[in-house]
Short mmCIF file of C-alpha atoms and ligand atoms in Angstrom, two decimals:
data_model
loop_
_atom_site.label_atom_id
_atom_site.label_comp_id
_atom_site.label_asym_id
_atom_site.label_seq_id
_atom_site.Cartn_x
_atom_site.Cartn_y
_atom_site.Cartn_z
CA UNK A 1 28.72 52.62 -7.83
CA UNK A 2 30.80 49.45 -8.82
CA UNK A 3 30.10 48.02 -12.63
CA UNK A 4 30.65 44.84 -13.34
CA UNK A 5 31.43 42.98 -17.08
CA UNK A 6 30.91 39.91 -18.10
CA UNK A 7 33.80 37.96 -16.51
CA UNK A 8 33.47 39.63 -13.17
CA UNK A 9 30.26 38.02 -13.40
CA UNK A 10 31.03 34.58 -14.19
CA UNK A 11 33.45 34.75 -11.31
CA UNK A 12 30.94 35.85 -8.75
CA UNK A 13 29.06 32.71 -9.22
CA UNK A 14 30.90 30.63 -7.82
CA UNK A 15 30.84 31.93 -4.53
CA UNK A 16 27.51 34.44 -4.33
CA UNK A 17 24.89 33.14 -2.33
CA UNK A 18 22.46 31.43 -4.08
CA UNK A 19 19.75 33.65 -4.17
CA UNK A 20 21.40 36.87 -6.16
CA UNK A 21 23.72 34.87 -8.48
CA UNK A 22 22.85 35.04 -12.53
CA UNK A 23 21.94 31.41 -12.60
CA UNK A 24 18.97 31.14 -9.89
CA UNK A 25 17.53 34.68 -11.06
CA UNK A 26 17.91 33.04 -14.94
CA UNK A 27 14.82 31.64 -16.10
CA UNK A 28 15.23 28.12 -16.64
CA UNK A 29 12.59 26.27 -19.05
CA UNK A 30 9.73 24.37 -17.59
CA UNK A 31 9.27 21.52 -20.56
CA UNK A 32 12.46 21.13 -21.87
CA UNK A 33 15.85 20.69 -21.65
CA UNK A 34 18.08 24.17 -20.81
CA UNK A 35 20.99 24.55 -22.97
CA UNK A 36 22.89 25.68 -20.02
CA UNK A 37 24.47 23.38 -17.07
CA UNK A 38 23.65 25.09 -13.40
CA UNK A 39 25.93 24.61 -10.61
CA UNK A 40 24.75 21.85 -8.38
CA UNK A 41 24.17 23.85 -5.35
CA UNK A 42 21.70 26.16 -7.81
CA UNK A 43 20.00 23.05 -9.06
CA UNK A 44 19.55 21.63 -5.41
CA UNK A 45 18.38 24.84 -4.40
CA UNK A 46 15.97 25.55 -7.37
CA UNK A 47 14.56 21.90 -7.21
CA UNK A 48 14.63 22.48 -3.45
CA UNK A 49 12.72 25.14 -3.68
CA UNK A 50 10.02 24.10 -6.06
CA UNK A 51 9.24 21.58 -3.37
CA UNK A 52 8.41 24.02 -0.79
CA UNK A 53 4.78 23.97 -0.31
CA UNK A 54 4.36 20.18 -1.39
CA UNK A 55 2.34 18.28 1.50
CA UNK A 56 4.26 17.28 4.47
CA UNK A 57 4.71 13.69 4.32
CA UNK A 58 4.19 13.51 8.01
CA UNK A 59 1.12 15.24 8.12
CA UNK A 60 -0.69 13.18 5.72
CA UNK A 61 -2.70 10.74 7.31
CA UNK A 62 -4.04 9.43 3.87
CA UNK A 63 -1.29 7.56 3.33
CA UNK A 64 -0.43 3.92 3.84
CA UNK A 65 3.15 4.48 2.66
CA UNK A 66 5.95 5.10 5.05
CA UNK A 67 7.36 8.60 5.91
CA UNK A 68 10.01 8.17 8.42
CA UNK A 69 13.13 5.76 8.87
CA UNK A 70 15.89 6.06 10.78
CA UNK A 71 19.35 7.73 10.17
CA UNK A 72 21.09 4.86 9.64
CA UNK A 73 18.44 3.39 7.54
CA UNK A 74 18.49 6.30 5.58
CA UNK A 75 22.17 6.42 5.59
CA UNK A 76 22.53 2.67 4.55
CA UNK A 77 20.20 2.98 1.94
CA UNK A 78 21.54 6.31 0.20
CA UNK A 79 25.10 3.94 0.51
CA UNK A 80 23.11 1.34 -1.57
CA UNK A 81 21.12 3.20 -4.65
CA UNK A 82 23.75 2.43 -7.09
CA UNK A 83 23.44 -1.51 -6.34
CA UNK A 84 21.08 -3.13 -9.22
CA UNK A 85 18.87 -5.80 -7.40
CA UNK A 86 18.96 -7.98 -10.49
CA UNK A 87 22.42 -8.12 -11.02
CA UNK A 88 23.10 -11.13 -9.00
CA UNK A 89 26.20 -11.96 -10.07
CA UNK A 90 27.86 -8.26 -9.30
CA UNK A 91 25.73 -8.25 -5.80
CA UNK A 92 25.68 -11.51 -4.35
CA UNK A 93 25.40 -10.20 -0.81
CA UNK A 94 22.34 -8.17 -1.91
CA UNK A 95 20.47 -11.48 -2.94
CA UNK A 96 21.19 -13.28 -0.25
CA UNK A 97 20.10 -10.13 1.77
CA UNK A 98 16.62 -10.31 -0.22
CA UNK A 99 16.61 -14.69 0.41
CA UNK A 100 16.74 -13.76 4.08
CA UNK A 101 14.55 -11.36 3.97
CA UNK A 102 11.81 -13.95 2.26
CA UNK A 103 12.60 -16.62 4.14
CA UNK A 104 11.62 -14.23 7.39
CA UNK A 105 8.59 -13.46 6.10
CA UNK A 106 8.18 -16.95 5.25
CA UNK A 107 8.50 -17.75 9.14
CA UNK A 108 6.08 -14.89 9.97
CA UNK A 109 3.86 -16.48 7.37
CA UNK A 110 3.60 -19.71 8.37
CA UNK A 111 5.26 -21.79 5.88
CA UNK A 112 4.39 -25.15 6.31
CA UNK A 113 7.81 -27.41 6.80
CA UNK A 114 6.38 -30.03 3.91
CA UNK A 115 6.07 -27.20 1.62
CA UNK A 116 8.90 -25.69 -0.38
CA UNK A 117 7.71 -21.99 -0.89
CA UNK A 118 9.43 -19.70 -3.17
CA UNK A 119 9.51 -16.28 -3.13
CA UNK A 120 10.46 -12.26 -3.74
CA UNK A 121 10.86 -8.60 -3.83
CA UNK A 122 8.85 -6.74 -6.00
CA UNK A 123 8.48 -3.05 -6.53
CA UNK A 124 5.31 -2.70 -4.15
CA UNK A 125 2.06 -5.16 -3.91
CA UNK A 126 0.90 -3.97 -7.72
CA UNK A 127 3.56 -5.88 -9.00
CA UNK A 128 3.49 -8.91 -6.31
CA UNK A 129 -0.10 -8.60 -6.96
CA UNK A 130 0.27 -8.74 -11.05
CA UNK A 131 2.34 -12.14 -10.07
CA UNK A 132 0.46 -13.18 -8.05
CA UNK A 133 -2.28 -13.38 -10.54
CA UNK A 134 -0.56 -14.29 -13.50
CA UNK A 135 0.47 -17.27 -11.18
CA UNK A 136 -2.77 -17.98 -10.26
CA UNK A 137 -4.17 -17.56 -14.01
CA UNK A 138 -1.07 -19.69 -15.36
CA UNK A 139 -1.84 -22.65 -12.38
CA UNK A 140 -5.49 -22.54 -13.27
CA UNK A 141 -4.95 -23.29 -17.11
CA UNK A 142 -2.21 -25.96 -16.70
CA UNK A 143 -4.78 -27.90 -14.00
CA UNK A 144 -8.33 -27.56 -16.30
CA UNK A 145 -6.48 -28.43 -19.40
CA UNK A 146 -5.93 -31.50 -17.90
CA UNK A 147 -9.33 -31.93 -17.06
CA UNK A 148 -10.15 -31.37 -20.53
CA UNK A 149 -12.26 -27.83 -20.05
CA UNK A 150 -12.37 -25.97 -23.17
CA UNK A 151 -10.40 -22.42 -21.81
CA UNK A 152 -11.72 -20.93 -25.05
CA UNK A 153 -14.92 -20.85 -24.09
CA UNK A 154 -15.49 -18.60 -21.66
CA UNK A 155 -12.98 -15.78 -20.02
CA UNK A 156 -11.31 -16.46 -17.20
CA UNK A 157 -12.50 -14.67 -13.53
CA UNK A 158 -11.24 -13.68 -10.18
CA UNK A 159 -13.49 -13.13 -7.38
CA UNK A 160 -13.20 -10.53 -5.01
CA UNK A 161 -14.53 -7.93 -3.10
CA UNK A 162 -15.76 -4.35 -4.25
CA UNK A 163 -13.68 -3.78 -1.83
CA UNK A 164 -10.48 -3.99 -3.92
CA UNK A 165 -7.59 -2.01 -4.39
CA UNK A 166 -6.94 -1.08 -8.01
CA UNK A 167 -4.32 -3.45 -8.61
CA UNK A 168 -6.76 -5.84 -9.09
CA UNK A 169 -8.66 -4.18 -12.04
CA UNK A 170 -5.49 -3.43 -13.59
CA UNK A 171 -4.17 -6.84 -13.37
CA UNK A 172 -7.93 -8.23 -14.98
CA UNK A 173 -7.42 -5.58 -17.55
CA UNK A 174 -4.14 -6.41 -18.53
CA UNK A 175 -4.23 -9.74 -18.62
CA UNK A 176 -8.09 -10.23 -20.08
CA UNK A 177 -9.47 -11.79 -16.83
CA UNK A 178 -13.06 -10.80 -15.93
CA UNK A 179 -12.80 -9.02 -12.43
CA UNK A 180 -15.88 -10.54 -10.27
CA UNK A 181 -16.97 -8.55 -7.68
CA UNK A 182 -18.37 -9.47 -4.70
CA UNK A 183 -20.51 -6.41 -3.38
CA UNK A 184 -20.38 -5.15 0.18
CA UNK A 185 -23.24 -3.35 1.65
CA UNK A 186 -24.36 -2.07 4.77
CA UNK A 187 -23.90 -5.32 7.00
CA UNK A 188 -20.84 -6.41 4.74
CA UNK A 189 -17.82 -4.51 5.28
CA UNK A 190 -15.91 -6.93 4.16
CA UNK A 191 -16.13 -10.40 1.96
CA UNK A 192 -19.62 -11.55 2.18
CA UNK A 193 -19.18 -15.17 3.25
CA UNK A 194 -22.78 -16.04 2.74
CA UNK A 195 -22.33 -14.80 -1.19
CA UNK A 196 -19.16 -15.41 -2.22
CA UNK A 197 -18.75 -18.88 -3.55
CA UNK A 198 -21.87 -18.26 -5.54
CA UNK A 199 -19.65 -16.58 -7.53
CA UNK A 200 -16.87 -19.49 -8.36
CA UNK A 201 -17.04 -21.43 -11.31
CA UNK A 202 -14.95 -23.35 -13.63
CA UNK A 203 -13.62 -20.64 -14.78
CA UNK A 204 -12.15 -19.17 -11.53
CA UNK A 205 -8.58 -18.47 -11.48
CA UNK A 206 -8.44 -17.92 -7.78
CA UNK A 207 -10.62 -16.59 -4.93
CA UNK A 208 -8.53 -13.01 -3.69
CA UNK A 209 -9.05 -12.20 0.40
CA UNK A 210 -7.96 -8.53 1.16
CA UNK A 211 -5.97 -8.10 4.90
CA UNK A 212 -7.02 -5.02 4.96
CA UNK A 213 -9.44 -3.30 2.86
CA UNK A 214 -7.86 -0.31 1.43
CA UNK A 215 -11.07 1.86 2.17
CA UNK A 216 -11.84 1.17 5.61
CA UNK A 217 -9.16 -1.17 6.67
CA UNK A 218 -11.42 -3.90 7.69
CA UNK A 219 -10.08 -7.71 7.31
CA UNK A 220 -12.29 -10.03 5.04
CA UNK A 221 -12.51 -13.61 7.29
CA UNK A 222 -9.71 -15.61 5.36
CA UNK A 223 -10.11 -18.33 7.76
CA UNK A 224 -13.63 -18.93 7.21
CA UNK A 225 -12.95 -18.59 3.36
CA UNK A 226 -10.87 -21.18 3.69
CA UNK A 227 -13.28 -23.48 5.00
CA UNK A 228 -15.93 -22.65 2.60
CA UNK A 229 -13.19 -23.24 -0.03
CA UNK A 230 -12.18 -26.35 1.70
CA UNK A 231 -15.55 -28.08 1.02
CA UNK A 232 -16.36 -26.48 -2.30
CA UNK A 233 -12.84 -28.66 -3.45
CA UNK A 234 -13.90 -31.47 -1.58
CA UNK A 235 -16.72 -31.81 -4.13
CA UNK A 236 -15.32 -30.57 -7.79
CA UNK A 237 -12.27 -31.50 -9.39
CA UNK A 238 -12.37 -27.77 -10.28
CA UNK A 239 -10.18 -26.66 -7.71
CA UNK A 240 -10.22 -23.17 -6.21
CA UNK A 241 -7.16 -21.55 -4.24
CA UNK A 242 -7.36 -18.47 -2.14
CA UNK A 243 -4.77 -15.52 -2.72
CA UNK A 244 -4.19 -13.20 0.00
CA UNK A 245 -3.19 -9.22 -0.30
CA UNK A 246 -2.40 -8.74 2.63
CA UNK A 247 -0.59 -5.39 1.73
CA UNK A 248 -1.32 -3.60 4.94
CA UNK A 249 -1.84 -6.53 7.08
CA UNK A 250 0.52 -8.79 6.28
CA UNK A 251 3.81 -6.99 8.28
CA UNK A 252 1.32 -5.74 10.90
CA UNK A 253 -1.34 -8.44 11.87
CA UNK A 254 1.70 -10.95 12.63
CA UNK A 255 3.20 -9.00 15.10
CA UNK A 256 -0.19 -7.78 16.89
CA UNK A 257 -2.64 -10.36 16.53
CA UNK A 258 -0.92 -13.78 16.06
CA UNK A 259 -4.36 -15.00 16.75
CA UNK A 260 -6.09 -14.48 13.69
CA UNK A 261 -5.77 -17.16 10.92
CA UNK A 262 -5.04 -15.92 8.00
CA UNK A 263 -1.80 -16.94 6.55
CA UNK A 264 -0.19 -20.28 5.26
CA UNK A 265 -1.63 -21.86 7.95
CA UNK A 266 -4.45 -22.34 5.96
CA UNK A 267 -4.38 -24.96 3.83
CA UNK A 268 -6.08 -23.38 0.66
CA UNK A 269 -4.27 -20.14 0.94
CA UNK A 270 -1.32 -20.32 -1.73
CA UNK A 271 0.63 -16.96 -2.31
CA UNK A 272 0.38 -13.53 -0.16
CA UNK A 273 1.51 -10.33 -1.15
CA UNK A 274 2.75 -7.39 0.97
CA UNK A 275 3.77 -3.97 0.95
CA UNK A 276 7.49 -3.36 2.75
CA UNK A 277 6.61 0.05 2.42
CA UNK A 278 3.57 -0.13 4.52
CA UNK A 279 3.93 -1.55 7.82
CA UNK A 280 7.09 -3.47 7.00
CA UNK A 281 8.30 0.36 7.39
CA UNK A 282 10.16 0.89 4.53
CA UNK A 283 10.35 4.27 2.15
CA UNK A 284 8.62 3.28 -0.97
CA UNK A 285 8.69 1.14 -2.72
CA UNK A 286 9.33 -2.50 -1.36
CA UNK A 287 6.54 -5.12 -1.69
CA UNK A 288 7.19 -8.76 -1.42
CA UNK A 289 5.06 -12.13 -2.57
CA UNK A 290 5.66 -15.73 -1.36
CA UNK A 291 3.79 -18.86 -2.56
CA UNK A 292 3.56 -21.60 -0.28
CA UNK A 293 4.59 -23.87 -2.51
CA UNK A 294 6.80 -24.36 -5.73
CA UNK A 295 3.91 -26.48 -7.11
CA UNK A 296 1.41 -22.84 -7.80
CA UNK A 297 4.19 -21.18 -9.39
CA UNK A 298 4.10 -22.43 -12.74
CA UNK A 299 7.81 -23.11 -14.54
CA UNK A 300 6.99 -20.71 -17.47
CA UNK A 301 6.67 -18.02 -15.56
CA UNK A 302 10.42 -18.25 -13.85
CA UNK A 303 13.65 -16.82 -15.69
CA UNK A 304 17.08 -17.65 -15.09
CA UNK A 305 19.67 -14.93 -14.62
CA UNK A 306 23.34 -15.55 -14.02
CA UNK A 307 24.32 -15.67 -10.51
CA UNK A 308 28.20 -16.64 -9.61
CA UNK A 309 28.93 -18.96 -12.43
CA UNK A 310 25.46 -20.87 -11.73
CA UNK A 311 21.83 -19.98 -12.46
CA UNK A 312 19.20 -18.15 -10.14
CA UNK A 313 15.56 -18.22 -10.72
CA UNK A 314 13.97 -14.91 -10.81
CA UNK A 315 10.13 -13.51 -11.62
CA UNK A 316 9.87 -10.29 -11.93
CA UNK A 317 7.88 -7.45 -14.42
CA UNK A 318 10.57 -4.88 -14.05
CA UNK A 319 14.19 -5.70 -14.56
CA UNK A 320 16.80 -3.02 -13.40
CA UNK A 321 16.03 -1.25 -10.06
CA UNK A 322 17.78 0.00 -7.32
CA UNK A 323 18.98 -2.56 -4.19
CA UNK A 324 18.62 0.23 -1.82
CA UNK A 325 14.19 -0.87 -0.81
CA UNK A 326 15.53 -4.44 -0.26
CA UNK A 327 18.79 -3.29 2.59
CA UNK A 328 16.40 -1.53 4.23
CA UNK A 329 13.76 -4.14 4.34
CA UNK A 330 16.64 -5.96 5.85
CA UNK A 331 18.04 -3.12 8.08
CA UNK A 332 14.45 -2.67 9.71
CA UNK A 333 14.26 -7.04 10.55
CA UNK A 334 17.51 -7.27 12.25
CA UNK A 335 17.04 -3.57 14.13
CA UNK A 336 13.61 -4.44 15.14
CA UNK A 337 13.08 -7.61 15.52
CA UNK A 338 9.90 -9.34 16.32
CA UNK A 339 9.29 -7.47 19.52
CA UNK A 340 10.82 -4.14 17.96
CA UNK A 341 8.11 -4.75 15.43
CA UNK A 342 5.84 -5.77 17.96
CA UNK A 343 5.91 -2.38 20.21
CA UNK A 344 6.50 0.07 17.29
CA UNK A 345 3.15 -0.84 16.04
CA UNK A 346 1.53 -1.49 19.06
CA UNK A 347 2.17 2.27 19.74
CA UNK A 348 0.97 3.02 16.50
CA UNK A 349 -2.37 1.01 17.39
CA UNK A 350 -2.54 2.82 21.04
CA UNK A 351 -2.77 6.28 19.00
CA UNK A 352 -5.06 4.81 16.51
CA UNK A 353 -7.63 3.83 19.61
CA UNK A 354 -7.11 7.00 21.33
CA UNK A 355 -8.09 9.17 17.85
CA UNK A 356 -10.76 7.11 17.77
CA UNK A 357 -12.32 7.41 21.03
CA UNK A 358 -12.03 11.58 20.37
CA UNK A 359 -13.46 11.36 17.26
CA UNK A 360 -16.47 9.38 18.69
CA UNK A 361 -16.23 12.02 21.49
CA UNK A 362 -17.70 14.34 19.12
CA UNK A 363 -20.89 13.20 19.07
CA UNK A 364 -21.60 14.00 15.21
CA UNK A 365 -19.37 10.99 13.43
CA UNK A 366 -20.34 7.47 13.10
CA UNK A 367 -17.16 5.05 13.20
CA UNK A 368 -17.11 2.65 10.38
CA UNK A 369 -13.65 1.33 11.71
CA UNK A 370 -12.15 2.21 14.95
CA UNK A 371 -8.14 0.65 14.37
CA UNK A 372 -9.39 -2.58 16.40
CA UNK A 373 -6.97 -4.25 13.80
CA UNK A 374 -5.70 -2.50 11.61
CA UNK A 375 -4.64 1.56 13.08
CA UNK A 376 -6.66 2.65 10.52
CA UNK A 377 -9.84 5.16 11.54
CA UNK A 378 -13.24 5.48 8.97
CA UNK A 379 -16.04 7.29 9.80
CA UNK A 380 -19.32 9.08 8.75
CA UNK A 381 -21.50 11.66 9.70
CA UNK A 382 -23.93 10.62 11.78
CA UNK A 383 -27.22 10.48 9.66
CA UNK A 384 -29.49 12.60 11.89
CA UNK A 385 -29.46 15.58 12.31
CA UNK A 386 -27.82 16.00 8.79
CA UNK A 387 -24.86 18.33 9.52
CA UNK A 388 -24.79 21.72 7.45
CA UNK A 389 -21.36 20.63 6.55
CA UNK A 390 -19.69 17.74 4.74
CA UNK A 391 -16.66 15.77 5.38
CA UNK A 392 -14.86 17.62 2.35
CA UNK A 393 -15.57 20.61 3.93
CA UNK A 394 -13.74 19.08 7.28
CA UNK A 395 -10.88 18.18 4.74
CA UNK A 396 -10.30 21.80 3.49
CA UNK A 397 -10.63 22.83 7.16
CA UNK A 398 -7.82 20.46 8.18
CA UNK A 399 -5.71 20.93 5.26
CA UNK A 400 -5.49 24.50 5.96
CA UNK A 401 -3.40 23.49 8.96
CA UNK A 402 -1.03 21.20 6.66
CA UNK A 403 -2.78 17.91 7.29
CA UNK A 404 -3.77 15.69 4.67
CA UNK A 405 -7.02 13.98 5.64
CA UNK A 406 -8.88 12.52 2.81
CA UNK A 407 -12.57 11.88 2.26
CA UNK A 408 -14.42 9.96 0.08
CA UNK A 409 -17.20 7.47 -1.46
CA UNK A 410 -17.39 4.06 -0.75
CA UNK A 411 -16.87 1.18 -3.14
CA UNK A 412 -19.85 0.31 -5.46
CA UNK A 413 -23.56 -0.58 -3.42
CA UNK A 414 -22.19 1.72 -0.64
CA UNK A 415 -21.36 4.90 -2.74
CA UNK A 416 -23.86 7.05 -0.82
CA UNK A 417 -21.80 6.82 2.21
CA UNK A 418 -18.84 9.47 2.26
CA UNK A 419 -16.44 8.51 4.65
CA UNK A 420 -13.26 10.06 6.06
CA UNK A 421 -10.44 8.01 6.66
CA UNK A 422 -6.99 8.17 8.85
CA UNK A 423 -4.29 5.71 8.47
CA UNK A 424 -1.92 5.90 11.77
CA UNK A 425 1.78 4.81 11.46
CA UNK A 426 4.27 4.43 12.95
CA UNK A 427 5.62 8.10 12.70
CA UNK A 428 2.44 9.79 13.90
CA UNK A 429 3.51 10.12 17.61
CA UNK A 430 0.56 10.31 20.58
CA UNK A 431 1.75 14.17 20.95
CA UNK A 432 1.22 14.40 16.53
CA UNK A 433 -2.59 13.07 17.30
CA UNK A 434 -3.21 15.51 20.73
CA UNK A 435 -2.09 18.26 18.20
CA UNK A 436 -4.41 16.90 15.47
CA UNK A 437 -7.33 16.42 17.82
CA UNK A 438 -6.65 20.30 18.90
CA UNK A 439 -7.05 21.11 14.91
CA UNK A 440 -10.11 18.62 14.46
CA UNK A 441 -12.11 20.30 17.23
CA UNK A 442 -11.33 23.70 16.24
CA UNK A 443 -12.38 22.72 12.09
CA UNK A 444 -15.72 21.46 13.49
CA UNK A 445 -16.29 24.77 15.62
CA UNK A 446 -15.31 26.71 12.87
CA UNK A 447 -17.64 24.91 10.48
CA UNK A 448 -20.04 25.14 12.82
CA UNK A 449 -20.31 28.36 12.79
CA UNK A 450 -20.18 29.23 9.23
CA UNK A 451 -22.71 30.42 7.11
CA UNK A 452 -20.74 30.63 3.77
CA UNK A 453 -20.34 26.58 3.31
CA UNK A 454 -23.08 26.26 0.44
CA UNK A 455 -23.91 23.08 -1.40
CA UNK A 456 -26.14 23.03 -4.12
CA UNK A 457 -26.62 19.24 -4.42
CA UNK A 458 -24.54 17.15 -2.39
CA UNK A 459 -21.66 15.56 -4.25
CA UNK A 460 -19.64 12.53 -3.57
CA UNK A 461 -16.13 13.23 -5.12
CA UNK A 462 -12.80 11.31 -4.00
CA UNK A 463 -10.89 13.88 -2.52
CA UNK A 464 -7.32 13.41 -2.28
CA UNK A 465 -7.32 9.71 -1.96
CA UNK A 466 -5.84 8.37 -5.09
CA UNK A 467 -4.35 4.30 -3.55
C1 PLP B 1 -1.80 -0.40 -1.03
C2 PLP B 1 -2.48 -1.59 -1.49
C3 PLP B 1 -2.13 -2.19 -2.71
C4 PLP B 1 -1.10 -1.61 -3.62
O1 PLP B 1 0.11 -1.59 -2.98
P1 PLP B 1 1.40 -0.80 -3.51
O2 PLP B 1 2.46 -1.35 -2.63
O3 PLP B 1 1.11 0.63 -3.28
O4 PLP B 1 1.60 -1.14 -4.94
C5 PLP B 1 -2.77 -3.36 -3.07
N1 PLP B 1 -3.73 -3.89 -2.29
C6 PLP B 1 -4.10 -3.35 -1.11
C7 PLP B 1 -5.17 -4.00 -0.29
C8 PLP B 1 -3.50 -2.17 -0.67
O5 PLP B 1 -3.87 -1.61 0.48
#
């Protein structure tokens, strides 16, 4: 039997496997800092480790948020994470990288050529949207001061529908706005035309269209709210403007359905926000907001940073953060292209339609969206006969085989409706959904047959769907 001391054992660590040496057996503290330093290698491994039985990104299908980019995106951004985006000065490349990159979106967008639109990166669409609103709030108070409205009197609002992500009621929160909601309900999926400029007053800071509602992935009809918008201004000197979060839709619908009007093209639509991480196909997180035109972004609200001897114009909550969202951003537009763009997604769609059609196959779900736009699948249980199990049971089932399939209420006036929604991108391959089919069919069987599943009141929770 060999013995070993102390310094034998310092020795060995350095080249013992990992598992065996004194550091990875050691029991390092959960809440606060060890006194010790581990060897990288340990730390990777322990980290690593810890990891293990996380969700696999690629098997959730709750998530807008991309999970795959290429090698050489990957590698290109890895070569980029010590690059500050707001250090213009030290990374002048990198901000003329992120002008391009604005000024394509811009084109996708439909800027119109009389119109000098501005725009930027952000971390994601919370903070585009949080600019986009504090634009909208700071426009709105600079145009009825003029017309001699008393902003005291009443707080400001911003109509949208229940069908909002939470941005929204974070950005009213934070910046004492009163968040108006315009409900859906069973024949109103999306912004009730009919309703919503009932709910526009003086006091409106700006009219919000979704491109994609969040829950079901539905579009609300921007070009008809820009019509009933339209004639609403013809009449007041109020003036409302439309802003449109389009962070699903608005790297997806221009490449697959130039047809529908939605963007700058409208007259009364002034800023859009985006997520790069969502179909612009970027790791998170990468969002981007333009405004169509210099005049709606109020000059308080822009900051001047150095920038090569000269000045640069900048808005922006956070300040310091990494380049590496913005190169890839860039990396995915000149690799893909318009058509790249164009048949990535368009495969993306195809798998969407096909999950769909199975799903309806069954015979027991209701589609509430079946990825005619967006690749996004909602449905419901069909409401007779009432199924023994519930669409949380169907997400246990599923996420016994690793994927990630969430279910959950709808917004406000449709809360009795649980729903179970798929989002499709562009890394969920047609042999990922045969597989997932395979699983679905073999969940309902089993949950068919089941006798244990026991409710004793049905009730609605969210379940694993938390943006
Ligand atoms: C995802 C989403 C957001 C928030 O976007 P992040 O990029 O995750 O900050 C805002 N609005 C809508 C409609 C969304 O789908």
């Amino acid at each position: 039997m060999t013995l070993y001391g102390k310094k034998d054992r310092e020795n060995r660590e350095v080249v013992d496997p990992i598992f065996g040496s004194y550091s990875e057996d050691h029991d390092l503290p959960k809440y606060k800092l060890d006194k010790r330093a581990v060897a990288p290698r340990i730390a990777y491994q322990v980290i690593k480790d810890q990891l293990l039985d996380e969700g696999n990104a690629r098997l959730n299908l709750a998530t807008f948020c991309q999970t795959y980019m290429e090698p050489e995106a990957t590698k290109l951004m890895s070569e980029s994470l010590e690059k500050n985006a707001i250090d213009k000065s030290e990374y002048p490349r990198t901000a003329e990288i992120e002008n391009r990159c604005v000024n394509m979106i811009a084109n996708l967008w439909h800027t119109q050529p009389h119109d000098e639109f501005m725009g930027t990166s952000t971390v994601g669409s919370s903070e585009a949207c949080m600019l986009g609103g504090m634009a909208m709030k700071f426009s709105w108070r600079n145009r009825v001061k003029k017309l001699g409205l008393d902003i005291n009197a009443k707080m400001p609002n911003l109509v949208i529908s229940s069908g909002y992500q939470v941005c929204w009621e974070k950005f009213c929160k934070y910046w004492d706005i009163e968040l108006r909601t315009v409900p859906m309900d069973n024949t109103h999926h999306s912004l009730n035309m009919a309703t919503v400029m009932n709910y526009v007053d003086k006091y409106t800071i700006g009219i919000v269209g979704i491109m994609g509602i969040t829950y079901t992935g539905e579009y609300d009809n921007i070009e008809q709210l820009d019509k009933l918008v339209e004639s609403y201004n013809q009449q007041t000197d109020y003036k409302v403007y439309i802003h449109v979060d389009a962070a699903s839709g608005g790297l997806y619908t221009p490449f697959m359905e130039p047809e529908v009007n939605w963007d700058f093209k409208l007259k009364n639509v002034i800023s859009i926000n985006t997520s790069g991480h969502k179909y612009g196909l970027v790791y998170p997180g990468i969002g981007w907001i333009l405004w169509r035109d210099k005049a709606f972004l109020p000059e308080e609200l822009i900051f001047k940073v150095s920038y090569l001897g000269g000045q640069m114009s900048t808005m922006a909550i956070n300040f310091s953060r990494s380049a590496a969202q913005i190169i890839g951003q860039y990396y995915n537009f000149v690799r893909y292209g318009f058509d790249g763009y164009h048949e990535i997604h368009k495969r993306t769609h195809d798998v969407a339609t096909y999950l769909a059609k199975e799903i309806e196959k069954t015979g027991i779900f209701e589609l509430i969206n079946d990825g005619t736009h967006l690749p996004i699948i909602c449905y419901r249980h069909k409401q007779t006969p009432p199924a023994e199990w519930t669409l949380y049971d169907l997400a246990d089932r599923l996420a016994m085989k690793g994927w990630q399939v969430p279910a959950y209420p709808l917004p406000t006036n449709l809360d009795n409706i649980e729903v179970q929604r798929l989002v499709v991108r562009a890394d969920f391959g047609m042999g990922m959904a045969h597989d997932y089919v395979e699983d679905m069919k073999q969940a309902i069987t089993d949950l068919n047959h089941a006798h244990i599943v026991f409710h004793k009141k049905k009730e609605l929770k969210p379940y694993g769907f938390t943006h």
